[in-house]
mmCIF file of C-alpha atoms and ligand atoms in Angstrom:
data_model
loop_
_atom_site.group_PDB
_atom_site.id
_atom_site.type_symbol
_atom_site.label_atom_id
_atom_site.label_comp_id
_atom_site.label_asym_id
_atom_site.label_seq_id
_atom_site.Cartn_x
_atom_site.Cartn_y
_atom_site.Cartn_z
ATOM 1 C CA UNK I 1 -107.417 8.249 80.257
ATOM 2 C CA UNK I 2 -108.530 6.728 76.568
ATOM 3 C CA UNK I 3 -107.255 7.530 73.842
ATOM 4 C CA UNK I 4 -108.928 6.931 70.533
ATOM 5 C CA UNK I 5 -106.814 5.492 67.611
ATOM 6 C CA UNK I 6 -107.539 3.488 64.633
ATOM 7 C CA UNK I 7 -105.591 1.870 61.682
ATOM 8 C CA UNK I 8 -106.402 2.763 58.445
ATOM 9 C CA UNK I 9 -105.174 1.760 54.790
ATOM 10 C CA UNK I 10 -105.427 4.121 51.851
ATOM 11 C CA UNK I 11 -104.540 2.530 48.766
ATOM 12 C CA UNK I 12 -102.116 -0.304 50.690
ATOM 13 C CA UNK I 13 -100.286 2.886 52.311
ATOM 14 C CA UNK I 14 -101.739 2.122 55.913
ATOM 15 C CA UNK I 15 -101.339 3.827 59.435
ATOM 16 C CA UNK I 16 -101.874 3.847 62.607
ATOM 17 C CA UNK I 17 -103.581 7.380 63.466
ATOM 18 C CA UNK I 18 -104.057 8.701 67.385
ATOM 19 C CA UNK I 19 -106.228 11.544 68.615
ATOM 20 C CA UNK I 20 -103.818 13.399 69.802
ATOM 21 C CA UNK I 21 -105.824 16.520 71.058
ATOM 22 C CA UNK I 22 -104.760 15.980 74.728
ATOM 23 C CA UNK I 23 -101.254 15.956 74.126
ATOM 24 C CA UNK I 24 -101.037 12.933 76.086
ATOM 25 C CA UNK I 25 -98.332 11.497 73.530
ATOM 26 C CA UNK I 26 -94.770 13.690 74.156
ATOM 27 C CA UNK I 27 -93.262 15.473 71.540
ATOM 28 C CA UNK I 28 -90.201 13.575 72.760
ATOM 29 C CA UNK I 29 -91.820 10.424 72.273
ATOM 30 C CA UNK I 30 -93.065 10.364 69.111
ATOM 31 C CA UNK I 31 -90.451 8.837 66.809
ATOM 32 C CA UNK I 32 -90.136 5.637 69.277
ATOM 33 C CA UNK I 33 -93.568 5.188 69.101
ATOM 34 C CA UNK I 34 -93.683 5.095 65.441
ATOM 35 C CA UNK I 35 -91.129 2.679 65.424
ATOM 36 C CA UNK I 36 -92.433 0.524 67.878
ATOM 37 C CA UNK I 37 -96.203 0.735 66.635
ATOM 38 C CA UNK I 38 -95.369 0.118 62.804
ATOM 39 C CA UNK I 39 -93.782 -2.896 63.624
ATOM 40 C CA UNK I 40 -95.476 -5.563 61.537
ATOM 41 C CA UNK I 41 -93.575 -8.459 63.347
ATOM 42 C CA UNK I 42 -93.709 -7.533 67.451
ATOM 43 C CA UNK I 43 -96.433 -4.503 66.571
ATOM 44 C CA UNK I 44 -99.681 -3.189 64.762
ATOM 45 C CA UNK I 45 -97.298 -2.711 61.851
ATOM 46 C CA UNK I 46 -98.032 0.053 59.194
ATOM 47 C CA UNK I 47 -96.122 2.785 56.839
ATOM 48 C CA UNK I 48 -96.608 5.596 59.299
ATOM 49 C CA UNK I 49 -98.021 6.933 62.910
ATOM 50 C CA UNK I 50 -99.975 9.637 61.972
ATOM 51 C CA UNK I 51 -100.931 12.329 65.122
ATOM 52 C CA UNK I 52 -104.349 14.167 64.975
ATOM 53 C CA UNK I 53 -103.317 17.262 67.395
ATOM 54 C CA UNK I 54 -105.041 21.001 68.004
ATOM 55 C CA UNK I 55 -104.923 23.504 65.849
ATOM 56 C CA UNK I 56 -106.009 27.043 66.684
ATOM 57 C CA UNK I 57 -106.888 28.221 63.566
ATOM 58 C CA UNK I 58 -107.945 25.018 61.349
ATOM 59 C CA UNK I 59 -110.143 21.975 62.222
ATOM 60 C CA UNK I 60 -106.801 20.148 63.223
ATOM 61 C CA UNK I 61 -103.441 19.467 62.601
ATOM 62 C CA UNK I 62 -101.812 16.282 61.049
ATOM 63 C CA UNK I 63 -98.645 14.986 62.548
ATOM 64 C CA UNK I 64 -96.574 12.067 60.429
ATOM 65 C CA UNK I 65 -94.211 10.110 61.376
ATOM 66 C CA UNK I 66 -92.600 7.226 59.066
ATOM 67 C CA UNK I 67 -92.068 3.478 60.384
ATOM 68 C CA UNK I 68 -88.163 4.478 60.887
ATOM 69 C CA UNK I 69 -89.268 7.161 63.379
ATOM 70 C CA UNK I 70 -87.934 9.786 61.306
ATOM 71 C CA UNK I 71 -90.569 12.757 60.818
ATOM 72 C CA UNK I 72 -91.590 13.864 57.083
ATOM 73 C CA UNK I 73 -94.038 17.197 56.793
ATOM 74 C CA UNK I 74 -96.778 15.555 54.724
ATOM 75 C CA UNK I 75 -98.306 12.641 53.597
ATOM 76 C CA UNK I 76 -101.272 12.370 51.266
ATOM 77 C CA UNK I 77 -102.416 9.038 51.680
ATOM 78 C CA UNK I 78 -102.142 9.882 55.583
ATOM 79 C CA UNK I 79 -104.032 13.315 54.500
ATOM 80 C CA UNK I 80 -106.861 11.240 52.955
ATOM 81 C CA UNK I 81 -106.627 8.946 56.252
ATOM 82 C CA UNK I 82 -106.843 11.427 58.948
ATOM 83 C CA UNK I 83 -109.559 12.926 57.387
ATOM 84 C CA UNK I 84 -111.680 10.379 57.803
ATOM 85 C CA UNK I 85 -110.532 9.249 61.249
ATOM 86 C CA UNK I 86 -111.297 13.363 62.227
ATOM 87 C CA UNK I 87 -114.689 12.930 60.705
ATOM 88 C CA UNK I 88 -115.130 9.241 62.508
ATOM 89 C CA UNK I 89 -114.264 10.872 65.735
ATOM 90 C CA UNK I 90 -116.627 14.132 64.986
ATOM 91 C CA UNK I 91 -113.779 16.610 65.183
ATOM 92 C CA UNK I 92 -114.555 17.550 61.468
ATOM 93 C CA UNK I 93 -117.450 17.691 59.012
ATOM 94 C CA UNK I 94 -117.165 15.998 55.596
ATOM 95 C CA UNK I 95 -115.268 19.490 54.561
ATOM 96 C CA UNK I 96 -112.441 20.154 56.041
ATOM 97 C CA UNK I 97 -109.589 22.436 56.648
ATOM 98 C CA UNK I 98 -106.281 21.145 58.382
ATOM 99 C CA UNK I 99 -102.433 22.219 58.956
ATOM 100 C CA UNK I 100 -99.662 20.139 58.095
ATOM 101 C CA UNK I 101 -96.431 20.794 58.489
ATOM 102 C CA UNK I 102 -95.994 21.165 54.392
ATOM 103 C CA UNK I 103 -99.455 24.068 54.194
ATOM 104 C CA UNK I 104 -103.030 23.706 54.894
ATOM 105 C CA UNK I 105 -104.959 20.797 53.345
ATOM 106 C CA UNK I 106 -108.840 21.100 52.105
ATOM 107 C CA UNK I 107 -110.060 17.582 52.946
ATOM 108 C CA UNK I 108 -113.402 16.163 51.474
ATOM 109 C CA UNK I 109 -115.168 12.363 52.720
ATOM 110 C CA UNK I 110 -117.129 11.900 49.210
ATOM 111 C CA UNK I 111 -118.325 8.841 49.810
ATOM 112 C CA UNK I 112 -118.181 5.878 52.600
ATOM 113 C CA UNK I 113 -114.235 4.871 51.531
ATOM 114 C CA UNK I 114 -113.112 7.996 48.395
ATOM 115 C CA UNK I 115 -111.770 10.919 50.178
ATOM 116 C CA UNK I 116 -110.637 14.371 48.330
ATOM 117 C CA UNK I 117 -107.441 16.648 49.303
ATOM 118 C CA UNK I 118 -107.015 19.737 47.878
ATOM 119 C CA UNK I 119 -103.586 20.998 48.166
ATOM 120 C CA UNK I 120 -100.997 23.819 48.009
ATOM 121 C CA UNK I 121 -98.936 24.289 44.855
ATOM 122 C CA UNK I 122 -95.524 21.896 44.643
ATOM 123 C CA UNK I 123 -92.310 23.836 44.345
ATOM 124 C CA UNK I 124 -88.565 22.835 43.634
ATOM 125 C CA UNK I 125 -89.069 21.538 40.181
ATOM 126 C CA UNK I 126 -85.903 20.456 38.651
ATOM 127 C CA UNK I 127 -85.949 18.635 35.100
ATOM 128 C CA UNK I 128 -83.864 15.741 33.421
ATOM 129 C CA UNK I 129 -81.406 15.378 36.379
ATOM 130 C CA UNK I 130 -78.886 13.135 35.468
ATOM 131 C CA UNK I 131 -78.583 10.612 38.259
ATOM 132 C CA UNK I 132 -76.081 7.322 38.000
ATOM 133 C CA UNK I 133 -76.303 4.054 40.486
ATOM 134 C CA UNK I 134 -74.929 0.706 40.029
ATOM 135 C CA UNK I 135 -73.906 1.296 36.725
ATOM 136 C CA UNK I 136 -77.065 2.554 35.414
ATOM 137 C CA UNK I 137 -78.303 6.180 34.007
ATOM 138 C CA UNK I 138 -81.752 7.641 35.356
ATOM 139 C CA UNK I 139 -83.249 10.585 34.104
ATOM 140 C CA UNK I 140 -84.650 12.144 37.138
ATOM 141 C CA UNK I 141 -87.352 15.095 37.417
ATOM 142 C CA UNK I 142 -86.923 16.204 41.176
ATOM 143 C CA UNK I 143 -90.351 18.083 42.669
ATOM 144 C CA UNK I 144 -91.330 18.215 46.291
ATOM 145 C CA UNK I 145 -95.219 17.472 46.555
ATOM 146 C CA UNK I 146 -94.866 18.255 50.262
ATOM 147 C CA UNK I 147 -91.978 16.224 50.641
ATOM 148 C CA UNK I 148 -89.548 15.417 48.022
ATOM 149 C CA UNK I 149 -89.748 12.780 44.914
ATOM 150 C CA UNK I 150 -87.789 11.799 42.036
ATOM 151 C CA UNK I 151 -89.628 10.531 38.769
ATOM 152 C CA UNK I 152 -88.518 8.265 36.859
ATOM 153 C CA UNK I 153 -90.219 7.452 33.615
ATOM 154 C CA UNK I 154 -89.641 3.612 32.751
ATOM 155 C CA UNK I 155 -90.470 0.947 29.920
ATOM 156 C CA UNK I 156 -91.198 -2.385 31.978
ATOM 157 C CA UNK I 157 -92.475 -1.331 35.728
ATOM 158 C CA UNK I 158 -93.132 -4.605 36.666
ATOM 159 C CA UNK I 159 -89.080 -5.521 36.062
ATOM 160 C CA UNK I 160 -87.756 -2.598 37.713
ATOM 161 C CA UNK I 161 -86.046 -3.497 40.338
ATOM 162 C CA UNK I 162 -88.113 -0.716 42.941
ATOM 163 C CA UNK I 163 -85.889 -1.332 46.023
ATOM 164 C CA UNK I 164 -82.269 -1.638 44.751
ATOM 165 C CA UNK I 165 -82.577 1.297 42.467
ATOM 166 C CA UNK I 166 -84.886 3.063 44.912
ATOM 167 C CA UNK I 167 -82.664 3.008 47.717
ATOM 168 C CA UNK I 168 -79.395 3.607 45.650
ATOM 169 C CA UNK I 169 -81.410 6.857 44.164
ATOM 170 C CA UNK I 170 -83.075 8.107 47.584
ATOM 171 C CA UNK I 171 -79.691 8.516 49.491
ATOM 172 C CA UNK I 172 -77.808 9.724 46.226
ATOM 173 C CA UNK I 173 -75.391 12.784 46.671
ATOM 174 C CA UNK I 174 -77.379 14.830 44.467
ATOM 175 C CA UNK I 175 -80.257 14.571 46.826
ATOM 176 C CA UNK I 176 -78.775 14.611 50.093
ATOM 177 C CA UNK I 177 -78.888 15.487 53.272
ATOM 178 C CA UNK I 178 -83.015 14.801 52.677
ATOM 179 C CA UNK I 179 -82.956 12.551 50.864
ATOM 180 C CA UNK I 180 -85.868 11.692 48.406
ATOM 181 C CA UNK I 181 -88.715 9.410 47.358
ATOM 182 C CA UNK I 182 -88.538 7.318 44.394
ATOM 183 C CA UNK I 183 -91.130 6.953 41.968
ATOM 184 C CA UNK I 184 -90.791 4.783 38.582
ATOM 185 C CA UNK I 185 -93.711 5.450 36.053
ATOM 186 C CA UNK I 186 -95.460 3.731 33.262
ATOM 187 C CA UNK I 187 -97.804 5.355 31.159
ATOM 188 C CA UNK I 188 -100.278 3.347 29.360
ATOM 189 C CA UNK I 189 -102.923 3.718 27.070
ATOM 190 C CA UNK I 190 -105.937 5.910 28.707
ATOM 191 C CA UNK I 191 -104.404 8.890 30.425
ATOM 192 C CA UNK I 192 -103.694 6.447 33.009
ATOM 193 C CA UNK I 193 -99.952 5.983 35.086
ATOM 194 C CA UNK I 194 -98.559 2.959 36.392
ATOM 195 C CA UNK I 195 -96.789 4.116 39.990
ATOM 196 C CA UNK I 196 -94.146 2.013 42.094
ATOM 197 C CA UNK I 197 -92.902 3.791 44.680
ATOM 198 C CA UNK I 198 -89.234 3.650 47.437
ATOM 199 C CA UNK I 199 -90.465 5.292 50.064
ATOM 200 C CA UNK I 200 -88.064 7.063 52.166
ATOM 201 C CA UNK I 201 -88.287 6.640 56.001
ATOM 202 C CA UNK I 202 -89.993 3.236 55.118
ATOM 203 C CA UNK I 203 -86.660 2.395 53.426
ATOM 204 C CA UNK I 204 -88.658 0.399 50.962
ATOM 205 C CA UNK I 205 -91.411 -0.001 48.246
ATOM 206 C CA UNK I 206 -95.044 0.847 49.325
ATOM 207 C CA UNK I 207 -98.180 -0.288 47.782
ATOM 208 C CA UNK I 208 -99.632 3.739 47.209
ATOM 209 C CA UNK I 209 -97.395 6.302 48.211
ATOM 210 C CA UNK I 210 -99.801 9.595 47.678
ATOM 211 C CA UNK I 211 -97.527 12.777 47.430
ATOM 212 C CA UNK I 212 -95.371 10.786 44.942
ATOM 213 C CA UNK I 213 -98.506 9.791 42.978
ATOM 214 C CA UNK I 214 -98.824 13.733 42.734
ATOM 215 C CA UNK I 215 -95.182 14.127 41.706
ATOM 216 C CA UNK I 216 -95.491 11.704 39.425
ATOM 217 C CA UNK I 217 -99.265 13.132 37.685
ATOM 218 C CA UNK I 218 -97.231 16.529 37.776
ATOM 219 C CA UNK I 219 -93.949 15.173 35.958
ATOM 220 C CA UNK I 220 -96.112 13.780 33.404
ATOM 221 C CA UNK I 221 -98.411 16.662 32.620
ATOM 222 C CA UNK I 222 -95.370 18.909 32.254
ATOM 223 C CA UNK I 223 -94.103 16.494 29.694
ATOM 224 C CA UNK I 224 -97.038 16.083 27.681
ATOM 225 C CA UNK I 225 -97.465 12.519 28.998
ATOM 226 C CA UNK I 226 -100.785 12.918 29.925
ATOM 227 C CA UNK I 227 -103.196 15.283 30.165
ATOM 228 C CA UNK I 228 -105.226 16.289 33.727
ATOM 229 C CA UNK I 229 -106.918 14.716 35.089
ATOM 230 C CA UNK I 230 -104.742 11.979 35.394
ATOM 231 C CA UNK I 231 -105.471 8.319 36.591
ATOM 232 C CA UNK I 232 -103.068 6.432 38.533
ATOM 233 C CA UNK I 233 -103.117 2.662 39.513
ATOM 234 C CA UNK I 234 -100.948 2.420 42.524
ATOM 235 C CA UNK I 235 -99.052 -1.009 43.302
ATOM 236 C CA UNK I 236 -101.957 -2.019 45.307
ATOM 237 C CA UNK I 237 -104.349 -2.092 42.359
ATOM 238 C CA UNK I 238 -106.292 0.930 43.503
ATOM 239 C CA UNK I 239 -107.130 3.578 41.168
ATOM 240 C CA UNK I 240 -106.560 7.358 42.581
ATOM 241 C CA UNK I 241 -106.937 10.777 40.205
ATOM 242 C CA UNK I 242 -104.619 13.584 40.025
ATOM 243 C CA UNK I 243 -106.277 16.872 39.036
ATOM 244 C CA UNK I 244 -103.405 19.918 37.898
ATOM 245 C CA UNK I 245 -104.919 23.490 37.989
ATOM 246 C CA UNK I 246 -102.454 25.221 36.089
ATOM 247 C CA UNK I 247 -101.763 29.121 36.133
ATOM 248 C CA UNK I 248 -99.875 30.535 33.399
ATOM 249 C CA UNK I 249 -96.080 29.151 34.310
ATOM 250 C CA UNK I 250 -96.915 26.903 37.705
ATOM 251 C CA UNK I 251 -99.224 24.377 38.781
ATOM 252 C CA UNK I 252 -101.675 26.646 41.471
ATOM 253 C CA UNK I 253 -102.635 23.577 43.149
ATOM 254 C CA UNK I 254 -103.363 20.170 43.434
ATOM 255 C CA UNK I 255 -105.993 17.924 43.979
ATOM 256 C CA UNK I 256 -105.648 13.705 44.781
ATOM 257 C CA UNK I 257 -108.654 11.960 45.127
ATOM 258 C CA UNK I 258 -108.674 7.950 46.293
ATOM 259 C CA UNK I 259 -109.796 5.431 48.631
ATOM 260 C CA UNK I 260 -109.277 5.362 52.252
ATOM 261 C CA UNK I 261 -110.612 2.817 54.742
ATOM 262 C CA UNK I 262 -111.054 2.512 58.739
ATOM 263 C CA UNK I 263 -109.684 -1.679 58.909
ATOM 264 C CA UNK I 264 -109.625 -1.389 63.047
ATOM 265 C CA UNK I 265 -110.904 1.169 65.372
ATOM 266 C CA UNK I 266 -110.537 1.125 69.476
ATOM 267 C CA UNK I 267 -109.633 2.522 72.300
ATOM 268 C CA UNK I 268 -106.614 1.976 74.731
ATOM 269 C CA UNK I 269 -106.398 3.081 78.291
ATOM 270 C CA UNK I 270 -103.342 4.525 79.569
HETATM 271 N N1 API C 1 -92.192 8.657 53.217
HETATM 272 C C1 API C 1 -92.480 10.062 52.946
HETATM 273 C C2 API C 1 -93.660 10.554 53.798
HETATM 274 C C3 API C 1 -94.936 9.780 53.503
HETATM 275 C C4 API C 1 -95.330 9.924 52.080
HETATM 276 C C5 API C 1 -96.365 8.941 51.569
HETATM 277 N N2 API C 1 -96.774 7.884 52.461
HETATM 278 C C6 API C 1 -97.574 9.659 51.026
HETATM 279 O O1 API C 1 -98.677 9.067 50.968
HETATM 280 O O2 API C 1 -97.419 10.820 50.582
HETATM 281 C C7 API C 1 -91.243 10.904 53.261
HETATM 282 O O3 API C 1 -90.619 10.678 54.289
HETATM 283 O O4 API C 1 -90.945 11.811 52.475
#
């Protein structure tokens, strides 16, 4: 039987995504296969496997899986990707509608590499957490975007040091047993955020990490940072926009809007 995969980057945050529709991949199998296939050394290497399965009431449904193995419900630069892997493989039309394991997604391919999501509201917000690792003071605003991120708001991003803060903060008691994704934030001059994200289950900084691009668009609108729509240059260099639709005391929904490219396309036999 083939099976159709590709690898795709959005924003630096790249994948390998399978068509999944024929269940030929084990449920049971999954989180080796991440592992194995987001190898960068003996592997494809990438952030995340990301599953295209069946849905019976939506065009599909997105499956992620982090380069640990471990299994997070959302991604949204894996959104952004399997949307235009389902539209390269005909299972969707430039709208679509998809499940995740965090809500249904609203997916739009505006142009040959920009790709909309439209998502359900965040939830869990907690302000100004007070959060202490080797010997230092964060305060952290806690939402969950579809999976859970800290934000950090700092002075000098590029001397932050992303991966021993990050992974002190992601596996800190007050976050356990999930654990979280860390975000540190700049804002600069032109509504515009400066983003460098830990990445949990990748257990270290990523060049785009989408839901905590969200997170950290929400955290900063709610503090008067910035004002929606809000632009965001992820580590990468790419540019992405966070739009806010606010109703009265919460944020209704979300919407992310960035690049995402097909690098490699093909088929294996198995
Ligand atoms: N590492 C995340 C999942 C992927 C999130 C990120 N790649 C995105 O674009 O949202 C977690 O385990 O919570």
């Amino acid at each position: 039987m083939n099976i159709n995969f590709s690898k795709l980057t959005a924003a630096g945050n790249d994948f390998v995504l399978i068509d999944n529709r024929e269940s030929v991949i084990a449920k049971e199998d999954c989180q080796s296969l991440a592992k194995k296939l987001c190898d960068r050394k003996y592997s494809i290497g990438a952030d995340g496997l990301i599953l295209l399965e069946k849905s019976a009431c939506k065009d599909f449904k997105m499956k992620y899986f982090n380069s640990d193995g471990s299994c997070a419900s959302m991604c949204g630069n894996g959104g952004r990707s399997i949307a235009k892997f389902a539209y390269d493989l005909g299972v969707a039309n430039l709208k679509m509608v998809f499940e995740t394991d965090a809500g249904v997604i609203n997916a739009e391919i505006l142009t040959e590499d920009r790709v909309r999501l439209d998502l359900y509201a965040p939830r869990d917000l907690k302000k100004d957490i007070k959060v202490e690792v080797n010997g230092k003071e964060f305060d952290v605003d806690f939402i969950n975007t579809g999976v859970p991120h800290a934000v950090i708001f700092v002075d000098d991003i590029e001397k932050i040091d992303v991966f021993g803060y990050g992974r002190a903060i992601r596996s800190h008691k007050t976050f356990v047993p999930a654990g979280v994704n860390v975000n540190f934030v700049k804002v600069i001059k032109g509504n515009t955020l400066l983003v460098r994200t830990y990445e949990r289950g990748v257990e270290d900084e990523t060049l785009a990490c989408g839901t905590g691009i969200i997170a950290s668009g929400i955290i900063s609108v709610l503090k008067g940072f910035a004002e929606s729509p809000v632009k965001v240059i992820a580590r990468g260099g790419d540019k992405l926009l966070v739009s806010l639709k606010n109703s009265k005391d919460k944020i209704s929904n979300v919407v992310l809007e960035g690049p995402a490219l097909i690098t490699f396309k093909g088929t294996v036999k198995i």
